[in-house]
């Protein structure tokens, strides 16, 4: 991958930015060894469409299959570590006190990297609730039926993630929308910008006059209108961006 060059205007803008929003997607976890969403269907799960696994209807139809898919993903993520891209965003928060880090990811790697504030738009693989009443569930007998049963209402336990066709956590979405509409700079990192409403956020920022910067080795629907496109892997581009912006740090 050729080295990415940083326009001096971007470095200047980042150096003096007050309000920066970063939206991350599965691509920022790729260098940690976690398959991205669209190639997550490797191996055992290749024969299922995402819509057969990541929807409430799929869970109601085949609760054990969906439960096992998420158990497989949890196991896949359990030993993965933040990569230099996650770590660079944790350092960015030290330079930009009002940084808003919004993630579509459910792997918890931004928190592991030390980012002080992480807005999880799509939930977290390691949080659970019951399907029927949304009761938080933290433990269950591993020997019992899968999915486990809610100790409060007997409902089936599911991962606390947002499935396709489900609305996002309203408070997080409202906070993310407000941040996008008033930021100076919006970084879209490692996302295909295909899933809504998250994919609206860079558009809102652009309409409000912010500079939109895309960090992705591949083109996406953003590439055509982003102010700057840094075509490279986040684990290389983000550390280099910080090093060029704050060389003495
Ligand atoms: C909603 C959690 C209101 C679960 C996820 C019809 C009916 C109902 C809804 C819709 C509909 N049509 C459209 C919609 C809306 C739908 C949607 O957007 N569908 C898409 C497919 C068109 N959205 C919803 O349903 C949302 N809810 O709208 O509610 C509503 C309700 C009812 C009816 C109507 C409306 C809920 C969406 C959330 C779904 N949950 N995840 C789980 O993880 O199992 S989505 C999942 O995919 C991710 O969380 C992520 O958000 C999303 C996109 O994935 P990305 O993160 O972008 O990853 P992807 O693999 O796509 O791309 C990776 C990128 O990384 C690539 O570009 C690659 O080039 C790049 N990359 C690779 N390596 C690197 C890299 N970049 C940097 N560095 C690298 N090293």
Tab-separated table of C-alpha atoms and ligand atoms in Angstrom:
chain	number	residue	atom	x	y	z
A	1	UNK	CA	0.000	0.000	0.000
A	2	UNK	CA	1.648	3.333	-1.075
A	3	UNK	CA	2.338	5.773	1.771
A	4	UNK	CA	-0.512	8.193	2.368
A	5	UNK	CA	0.246	11.914	2.054
A	6	UNK	CA	-1.483	14.401	4.346
A	7	UNK	CA	-2.591	17.740	2.899
A	8	UNK	CA	-1.073	20.537	5.058
A	9	UNK	CA	-4.551	22.107	5.199
A	10	UNK	CA	-5.845	18.968	6.945
A	11	UNK	CA	-3.035	18.980	9.526
A	12	UNK	CA	-3.649	22.685	10.204
A	13	UNK	CA	-7.396	22.122	10.558
A	14	UNK	CA	-6.940	19.133	12.896
A	15	UNK	CA	-4.298	20.989	14.969
A	16	UNK	CA	-6.752	23.847	15.646
A	17	UNK	CA	-10.020	21.929	15.705
A	18	UNK	CA	-12.210	22.260	18.777
A	19	UNK	CA	-14.863	19.743	17.930
A	20	UNK	CA	-13.879	16.549	16.118
A	21	UNK	CA	-16.180	13.583	15.541
A	22	UNK	CA	-14.824	10.167	14.610
A	23	UNK	CA	-17.162	7.459	13.276
A	24	UNK	CA	-15.618	4.007	13.102
A	25	UNK	CA	-16.747	0.797	11.470
A	26	UNK	CA	-15.531	-2.784	11.297
A	27	UNK	CA	-12.496	-1.766	9.203
A	28	UNK	CA	-10.697	-0.291	12.217
A	29	UNK	CA	-10.791	-3.718	13.892
A	30	UNK	CA	-9.599	-5.591	10.783
A	31	UNK	CA	-5.921	-5.174	11.768
A	32	UNK	CA	-6.769	-6.650	15.169
A	33	UNK	CA	-7.770	-9.844	13.384
A	34	UNK	CA	-11.547	-9.368	13.497
A	35	UNK	CA	-13.155	-9.951	10.072
A	36	UNK	CA	-15.144	-6.974	8.798
A	37	UNK	CA	-18.886	-7.260	8.625
A	38	UNK	CA	-19.048	-7.961	4.954
A	39	UNK	CA	-16.389	-10.591	5.026
A	40	UNK	CA	-17.320	-11.826	8.490
A	41	UNK	CA	-19.060	-14.738	6.826
A	42	UNK	CA	-15.898	-16.814	6.745
A	43	UNK	CA	-15.817	-20.542	7.342
A	44	UNK	CA	-18.644	-22.064	9.306
A	45	UNK	CA	-21.101	-19.236	8.667
A	46	UNK	CA	-20.420	-18.633	4.977
A	47	UNK	CA	-23.718	-20.210	3.995
A	48	UNK	CA	-25.916	-17.718	5.865
A	49	UNK	CA	-26.877	-14.223	4.748
A	50	UNK	CA	-26.375	-11.555	7.421
A	51	UNK	CA	-30.087	-10.891	7.312
A	52	UNK	CA	-30.618	-14.529	8.389
A	53	UNK	CA	-28.548	-13.930	11.490
A	54	UNK	CA	-28.654	-10.247	12.523
A	55	UNK	CA	-32.417	-9.601	12.673
A	56	UNK	CA	-35.080	-10.148	15.349
A	57	UNK	CA	-36.985	-12.359	12.913
A	58	UNK	CA	-33.907	-14.585	12.501
A	59	UNK	CA	-33.669	-14.921	16.269
A	60	UNK	CA	-37.357	-15.769	16.599
A	61	UNK	CA	-37.054	-18.296	13.764
A	62	UNK	CA	-33.801	-19.950	14.828
A	63	UNK	CA	-32.801	-18.684	18.309
A	64	UNK	CA	-30.136	-21.353	18.854
A	65	UNK	CA	-28.454	-20.695	15.481
A	66	UNK	CA	-28.344	-16.946	16.088
A	67	UNK	CA	-27.177	-17.447	19.662
A	68	UNK	CA	-24.348	-19.743	18.421
A	69	UNK	CA	-23.298	-17.210	15.740
A	70	UNK	CA	-22.877	-14.534	18.373
A	71	UNK	CA	-21.107	-16.988	20.708
A	72	UNK	CA	-18.710	-17.693	17.810
A	73	UNK	CA	-18.131	-13.956	17.285
A	74	UNK	CA	-17.618	-13.369	21.023
A	75	UNK	CA	-15.025	-16.157	21.116
A	76	UNK	CA	-13.359	-14.693	18.008
A	77	UNK	CA	-13.117	-11.247	19.651
A	78	UNK	CA	-12.225	-12.407	23.169
A	79	UNK	CA	-8.442	-12.552	22.638
A	80	UNK	CA	-8.171	-9.694	20.135
A	81	UNK	CA	-6.284	-6.564	21.116
A	82	UNK	CA	-6.649	-2.951	20.029
A	83	UNK	CA	-4.360	-2.130	17.089
A	84	UNK	CA	-2.400	1.118	16.431
A	85	UNK	CA	-5.524	2.604	14.877
A	86	UNK	CA	-7.568	2.211	18.088
A	87	UNK	CA	-4.598	3.414	20.153
A	88	UNK	CA	-4.158	6.508	17.970
A	89	UNK	CA	-7.805	7.460	18.548
A	90	UNK	CA	-7.304	7.045	22.313
A	91	UNK	CA	-4.333	9.477	22.026
A	92	UNK	CA	-6.365	11.844	19.867
A	93	UNK	CA	-8.713	12.384	22.827
A	94	UNK	CA	-5.740	13.914	24.700
A	95	UNK	CA	-5.248	16.503	21.930
A	96	UNK	CA	-8.955	17.180	21.316
A	97	UNK	CA	-10.798	17.337	24.668
A	98	UNK	CA	-14.179	17.595	22.961
A	99	UNK	CA	-13.530	14.555	20.725
A	100	UNK	CA	-16.668	12.486	20.155
A	101	UNK	CA	-15.861	8.873	19.248
A	102	UNK	CA	-18.859	7.108	17.728
A	103	UNK	CA	-18.561	3.474	16.777
A	104	UNK	CA	-20.738	1.039	14.842
A	105	UNK	CA	-18.579	-1.777	16.177
A	106	UNK	CA	-19.721	-4.137	18.904
A	107	UNK	CA	-16.281	-5.554	19.802
A	108	UNK	CA	-15.382	-3.173	22.659
A	109	UNK	CA	-11.849	-2.558	21.304
A	110	UNK	CA	-12.050	1.245	21.604
A	111	UNK	CA	-12.704	0.899	25.337
A	112	UNK	CA	-9.840	-1.640	25.584
A	113	UNK	CA	-7.575	0.904	23.825
A	114	UNK	CA	-8.341	3.488	26.526
A	115	UNK	CA	-10.637	5.864	24.654
A	116	UNK	CA	-12.292	7.816	27.490
A	117	UNK	CA	-15.722	8.134	25.892
A	118	UNK	CA	-17.152	5.737	23.306
A	119	UNK	CA	-20.648	6.036	21.815
A	120	UNK	CA	-21.734	2.508	20.782
A	121	UNK	CA	-24.475	2.995	18.202
A	122	UNK	CA	-25.036	-0.721	17.646
A	123	UNK	CA	-24.539	-2.129	21.131
A	124	UNK	CA	-21.903	-4.543	22.383
A	125	UNK	CA	-21.329	-8.287	21.885
A	126	UNK	CA	-20.544	-8.742	25.570
A	127	UNK	CA	-23.765	-7.229	26.904
A	128	UNK	CA	-26.985	-9.270	27.060
A	129	UNK	CA	-30.693	-8.727	27.584
A	130	UNK	CA	-33.827	-10.809	27.278
A	131	UNK	CA	-35.646	-10.682	23.959
A	132	UNK	CA	-39.099	-10.288	25.459
A	133	UNK	CA	-38.628	-7.579	28.143
A	134	UNK	CA	-35.121	-6.172	27.474
A	135	UNK	CA	-34.114	-7.103	31.057
A	136	UNK	CA	-30.299	-6.883	31.342
A	137	UNK	CA	-28.863	-10.393	31.890
A	138	UNK	CA	-25.325	-10.910	33.172
A	139	UNK	CA	-25.041	-14.624	33.951
A	140	UNK	CA	-26.599	-17.980	33.159
A	141	UNK	CA	-25.886	-21.707	33.648
A	142	UNK	CA	-23.600	-22.842	30.786
A	143	UNK	CA	-25.174	-26.273	31.009
A	144	UNK	CA	-28.712	-25.075	30.369
A	145	UNK	CA	-30.548	-24.650	27.056
A	146	UNK	CA	-29.135	-22.125	24.533
A	147	UNK	CA	-30.201	-19.364	24.308
A	148	UNK	CA	-30.328	-19.118	28.107
A	149	UNK	CA	-33.468	-17.928	29.883
A	150	UNK	CA	-33.920	-14.568	31.631
A	151	UNK	CA	-33.907	-15.120	35.416
A	152	UNK	CA	-36.579	-12.414	35.815
A	153	UNK	CA	-39.137	-13.287	33.168
A	154	UNK	CA	-38.016	-16.533	31.556
A	155	UNK	CA	-37.596	-14.829	28.169
A	156	UNK	CA	-34.849	-15.880	25.772
A	157	UNK	CA	-31.492	-14.108	26.264
A	158	UNK	CA	-30.008	-12.290	23.236
A	159	UNK	CA	-26.911	-10.165	22.664
A	160	UNK	CA	-27.468	-6.459	23.392
A	161	UNK	CA	-26.699	-5.412	19.821
A	162	UNK	CA	-28.902	-3.538	17.339
A	163	UNK	CA	-30.182	-5.882	14.653
A	164	UNK	CA	-31.266	-4.856	11.168
A	165	UNK	CA	-34.799	-3.523	11.380
A	166	UNK	CA	-34.317	-2.471	15.034
A	167	UNK	CA	-34.050	1.160	16.084
A	168	UNK	CA	-30.789	2.423	17.525
A	169	UNK	CA	-30.491	3.542	21.171
A	170	UNK	CA	-32.289	6.870	20.915
A	171	UNK	CA	-30.050	8.799	23.333
A	172	UNK	CA	-26.854	7.671	21.598
A	173	UNK	CA	-28.295	8.465	18.167
A	174	UNK	CA	-29.466	11.913	19.284
A	175	UNK	CA	-26.033	12.657	20.807
A	176	UNK	CA	-24.258	11.416	17.677
A	177	UNK	CA	-26.517	13.462	15.399
A	178	UNK	CA	-25.999	16.640	17.435
A	179	UNK	CA	-22.224	16.105	17.469
A	180	UNK	CA	-22.121	15.574	13.682
A	181	UNK	CA	-24.131	18.749	13.067
A	182	UNK	CA	-21.838	21.013	15.094
A	183	UNK	CA	-18.350	19.574	14.559
A	184	UNK	CA	-15.464	21.260	12.678
A	185	UNK	CA	-14.000	17.982	11.427
A	186	UNK	CA	-15.575	14.534	10.864
A	187	UNK	CA	-13.364	11.468	10.424
A	188	UNK	CA	-15.051	8.407	8.884
A	189	UNK	CA	-12.767	5.455	9.609
A	190	UNK	CA	-13.115	1.882	8.377
A	191	UNK	CA	-16.739	1.891	7.398
A	192	UNK	CA	-18.435	1.057	4.112
A	193	UNK	CA	-20.933	3.884	4.841
A	194	UNK	CA	-23.782	1.605	3.750
A	195	UNK	CA	-25.760	1.114	6.950
A	196	UNK	CA	-28.222	3.735	8.133
A	197	UNK	CA	-28.820	5.781	10.195
A	198	UNK	CA	-25.057	5.752	11.047
A	199	UNK	CA	-24.206	6.503	7.410
A	200	UNK	CA	-26.207	9.728	7.655
A	201	UNK	CA	-23.761	11.174	10.193
A	202	UNK	CA	-20.964	12.173	7.758
A	203	UNK	CA	-23.602	13.616	5.435
A	204	UNK	CA	-25.029	15.731	8.272
A	205	UNK	CA	-21.540	16.982	9.132
A	206	UNK	CA	-20.841	17.855	5.494
A	207	UNK	CA	-24.155	19.726	5.188
A	208	UNK	CA	-23.322	21.665	8.373
A	209	UNK	CA	-20.014	22.801	6.837
A	210	UNK	CA	-17.568	20.450	8.541
A	211	UNK	CA	-14.657	18.933	6.676
A	212	UNK	CA	-15.231	15.220	6.128
A	213	UNK	CA	-12.152	12.992	6.003
A	214	UNK	CA	-12.410	9.340	5.009
A	215	UNK	CA	-9.825	6.753	6.092
A	216	UNK	CA	-10.369	3.533	4.190
A	217	UNK	CA	-8.185	1.498	1.803
A	218	UNK	CA	-11.202	1.119	-0.481
A	219	UNK	CA	-13.683	3.575	-1.996
A	220	UNK	CA	-17.147	3.956	-0.465
A	221	UNK	CA	-20.188	6.159	-1.228
A	222	UNK	CA	-18.416	8.897	0.796
A	223	UNK	CA	-15.308	8.954	-1.379
A	224	UNK	CA	-16.948	10.970	-4.150
A	225	UNK	CA	-17.701	13.984	-1.908
A	226	UNK	CA	-15.420	13.735	1.137
A	227	UNK	CA	-13.081	16.732	1.492
A	228	UNK	CA	-10.084	14.445	2.013
A	229	UNK	CA	-9.689	10.718	1.329
A	230	UNK	CA	-6.760	8.926	2.988
A	231	UNK	CA	-6.683	5.611	1.129
A	232	UNK	CA	-4.921	3.318	3.556
A	233	UNK	CA	-5.390	1.026	6.535
A	234	UNK	CA	-6.447	2.786	9.742
A	235	UNK	CA	-3.691	1.080	11.744
A	236	UNK	CA	-1.103	2.922	9.619
A	237	UNK	CA	-2.909	6.119	8.620
A	238	UNK	CA	-4.176	7.199	12.059
A	239	UNK	CA	-0.807	7.007	13.887
A	240	UNK	CA	0.860	8.798	10.956
A	241	UNK	CA	-1.842	11.481	10.933
A	242	UNK	CA	-1.262	12.216	14.630
A	243	UNK	CA	2.532	12.174	14.199
A	244	UNK	CA	2.323	14.701	11.341
A	245	UNK	CA	-0.193	16.897	13.173
A	246	UNK	CA	1.601	16.992	16.533
A	247	UNK	CA	5.230	16.096	15.678
A	248	UNK	CA	6.639	17.060	19.077
A	249	UNK	CA	4.084	14.995	21.036
B	1	LIG	C1	-32.988	1.141	11.542
B	1	LIG	C2	-24.794	-4.837	14.999
B	1	LIG	C3	-35.091	2.124	11.908
B	1	LIG	C4	-25.189	-6.270	14.874
B	1	LIG	C5	-25.233	-3.838	12.798
B	1	LIG	C6	-35.480	-1.943	5.215
B	1	LIG	C7	-36.068	-2.346	6.407
B	1	LIG	C8	-35.551	-1.990	7.647
B	1	LIG	C9	-34.436	-1.197	7.706
B	1	LIG	C10	-33.862	-0.833	6.514
B	1	LIG	C11	-34.353	-1.171	5.274
B	1	LIG	N1	-33.545	-0.650	4.310
B	1	LIG	C12	-32.558	0.026	4.903
B	1	LIG	C13	-32.767	-0.072	6.222
B	1	LIG	C14	-31.997	0.475	7.241
B	1	LIG	C15	-30.986	-0.588	7.690
B	1	LIG	C16	-29.819	-0.500	6.724
B	1	LIG	O1	-29.122	0.480	6.736
B	1	LIG	N2	-29.627	-1.538	5.898
B	1	LIG	C17	-28.530	-1.496	4.960
B	1	LIG	C18	-27.983	-2.910	4.770
B	1	LIG	C19	-29.040	-0.872	3.663
B	1	LIG	N3	-30.623	-0.161	8.999
B	1	LIG	C20	-31.235	-0.698	10.059
B	1	LIG	O2	-31.998	-1.629	10.033
B	1	LIG	C21	-30.897	0.007	11.361
B	1	LIG	N4	-32.100	0.298	12.056
B	1	LIG	O3	-32.878	1.685	10.476
B	1	LIG	O4	-34.071	1.305	12.386
B	1	LIG	C22	-36.008	1.233	11.126
B	1	LIG	C23	-36.610	0.182	11.764
B	1	LIG	C24	-37.503	-0.592	11.057
B	1	LIG	C25	-37.761	-0.309	9.707
B	1	LIG	C26	-37.103	0.738	9.066
B	1	LIG	C27	-36.213	1.513	9.771
B	1	LIG	C28	-30.024	-0.882	12.220
B	1	LIG	C29	-28.666	-1.030	11.576
B	1	LIG	C30	-27.703	-1.710	12.555
B	1	LIG	C31	-27.501	-3.145	12.182
B	1	LIG	N5	-26.491	-3.735	13.077
B	1	LIG	N6	-24.349	-4.336	13.693
B	1	LIG	C32	-24.007	-7.167	14.676
B	1	LIG	O5	-22.867	-6.698	14.648
B	1	LIG	O6	-24.245	-8.377	14.541
B	1	LIG	S1	-24.705	-3.285	11.305
B	1	LIG	C33	-23.111	-3.771	10.955
B	1	LIG	O7	-22.854	-3.458	9.588
B	1	LIG	C34	-22.058	-2.993	11.656
B	1	LIG	O8	-22.367	-2.706	12.980
B	1	LIG	C35	-21.916	-1.738	10.842
B	1	LIG	O9	-22.692	-0.715	11.355
B	1	LIG	C36	-22.560	-2.088	9.562
B	1	LIG	C37	-21.687	-1.695	8.410
B	1	LIG	O10	-20.526	-2.357	8.547
B	1	LIG	P1	-19.121	-1.590	8.566
B	1	LIG	O11	-18.784	-1.324	9.968
B	1	LIG	O12	-19.093	-0.418	7.657
B	1	LIG	O13	-18.284	-2.755	8.021
B	1	LIG	P2	-18.235	-3.281	6.536
B	1	LIG	O14	-17.743	-4.683	6.591
B	1	LIG	O15	-19.502	-2.972	5.808
B	1	LIG	O16	-17.116	-2.348	5.898
B	1	LIG	C38	-15.818	-2.378	6.438
B	1	LIG	C39	-15.069	-1.269	5.776
B	1	LIG	O17	-13.758	-1.250	6.323
B	1	LIG	C40	-14.900	-1.457	4.270
B	1	LIG	O18	-15.231	-0.236	3.621
B	1	LIG	C41	-13.401	-1.757	4.104
B	1	LIG	O19	-12.891	-1.197	2.907
B	1	LIG	C42	-12.829	-1.063	5.293
B	1	LIG	N7	-11.558	-1.613	5.780
B	1	LIG	C43	-11.093	-2.885	5.685
B	1	LIG	N8	-9.884	-2.958	6.296
B	1	LIG	C44	-9.609	-1.721	6.780
B	1	LIG	C45	-10.668	-0.866	6.453
B	1	LIG	N9	-10.688	0.433	6.787
B	1	LIG	C46	-9.617	0.914	7.465
B	1	LIG	N10	-8.565	0.157	7.819
B	1	LIG	C47	-8.519	-1.156	7.486
B	1	LIG	N11	-7.456	-1.899	7.845
